[in-house]
Short mmCIF file of C-alpha atoms in Angstrom, two decimals:
data_model
loop_
_atom_site.label_atom_id
_atom_site.label_comp_id
_atom_site.label_asym_id
_atom_site.label_seq_id
_atom_site.Cartn_x
_atom_site.Cartn_y
_atom_site.Cartn_z
CA UNK W 1 71.55 -2.40 -21.38
CA UNK W 2 71.37 -6.06 -21.28
CA UNK W 3 70.54 -6.17 -17.19
CA UNK W 4 67.34 -4.07 -18.23
CA UNK W 5 66.55 -5.47 -21.56
CA UNK W 6 68.19 -8.78 -22.89
CA UNK W 7 68.96 -9.05 -26.04
CA UNK W 8 66.78 -12.38 -26.27
CA UNK W 9 63.69 -9.76 -26.08
CA UNK W 10 64.46 -8.74 -29.31
CA UNK W 11 64.30 -12.91 -30.36
CA UNK W 12 61.58 -14.74 -30.04
CA UNK W 13 62.83 -18.33 -30.36
CA UNK W 14 65.83 -16.70 -27.68
CA UNK W 15 63.16 -15.22 -25.63
CA UNK W 16 61.23 -18.49 -24.55
CA UNK W 17 63.42 -19.52 -23.02
CA UNK W 18 63.09 -20.30 -19.23
CA UNK W 19 66.41 -18.94 -18.47
CA UNK W 20 66.26 -15.80 -20.94
CA UNK W 21 62.70 -14.62 -19.50
CA UNK W 22 63.29 -15.12 -16.21
CA UNK W 23 65.92 -12.35 -16.55
CA UNK W 24 63.41 -9.98 -16.86
CA UNK W 25 59.70 -12.02 -15.74
CA UNK W 26 60.35 -12.54 -11.67
CA UNK W 27 58.86 -15.91 -9.85
CA UNK W 28 56.29 -13.52 -7.84
CA UNK W 29 55.30 -12.51 -11.82
CA UNK W 30 54.25 -16.17 -12.74
CA UNK W 31 53.35 -17.56 -9.49
CA UNK W 32 49.42 -16.52 -10.38
CA UNK W 33 50.53 -17.05 -13.77
CA UNK W 34 47.15 -18.07 -15.60
CA UNK W 35 47.07 -20.72 -17.14
CA UNK W 36 47.49 -24.78 -17.84
CA UNK W 37 51.27 -23.70 -16.73
CA UNK W 38 51.70 -22.13 -13.50
CA UNK W 39 54.93 -20.61 -12.43
CA UNK W 40 56.20 -20.53 -15.97
CA UNK W 41 55.68 -19.43 -19.10
CA UNK W 42 54.11 -21.76 -21.48
CA UNK W 43 57.36 -22.81 -23.60
CA UNK W 44 55.93 -22.60 -27.13
CA UNK W 45 53.84 -19.60 -26.12
CA UNK W 46 54.33 -16.53 -28.14
CA UNK W 47 54.89 -13.33 -26.11
CA UNK W 48 55.86 -10.28 -28.46
CA UNK W 49 57.82 -7.14 -27.58
CA UNK W 50 56.59 -4.09 -29.16
CA UNK W 51 59.34 -0.73 -29.72
CA UNK W 52 57.71 1.81 -30.98
CA UNK W 53 58.85 5.28 -32.55
CA UNK W 54 58.03 8.63 -34.31
CA UNK W 55 60.89 7.85 -36.42
CA UNK W 56 60.36 7.53 -40.62
CA UNK W 57 60.50 4.48 -41.66
CA UNK W 58 63.84 5.75 -43.40
CA UNK W 59 65.65 6.73 -40.70
CA UNK W 60 63.79 4.16 -38.04
CA UNK W 61 65.81 1.77 -40.88
CA UNK W 62 68.88 3.65 -40.71
CA UNK W 63 68.80 4.17 -36.76
CA UNK W 64 67.57 1.54 -35.23
CA UNK W 65 69.82 -1.19 -36.16
CA UNK W 66 72.57 -0.06 -34.30
CA UNK W 67 70.25 0.40 -31.29
CA UNK W 68 68.27 -2.64 -31.12
CA UNK W 69 69.48 -6.17 -31.20
CA UNK W 70 67.97 -8.35 -33.76
CA UNK W 71 66.82 -5.57 -36.20
CA UNK W 72 66.81 -7.35 -39.18
CA UNK W 73 64.41 -10.31 -38.18
CA UNK W 74 62.13 -7.73 -37.03
CA UNK W 75 59.31 -6.59 -38.89
CA UNK W 76 58.58 -3.13 -39.02
CA UNK W 77 55.40 -1.52 -39.55
CA UNK W 78 54.50 2.22 -40.94
CA UNK W 79 51.31 3.60 -39.75
CA UNK W 80 50.58 6.59 -41.59
CA UNK W 81 49.23 8.61 -39.05
CA UNK W 82 47.05 10.89 -41.76
CA UNK W 83 44.70 7.45 -41.44
CA UNK W 84 44.59 7.67 -37.70
CA UNK W 85 41.11 9.64 -36.61
#
């Protein structure tokens, strides 16, 4: 739901806006935030979300657009399970 995972979480340009990330990242989370910008995320600092699934690439392209906002803007990385030792 948008209350738990706002649509902006799935689109970097939107996510970096304070009014958007503050829907998920609490003030207490930022109190001891490391770096040069204590108390807030750096406005131009990338913060990525990852969605993982064991779907085939074809199934992901068929079913995930209806479930994930901005799917068409996401990079899809397919890992061949046989390549993992």
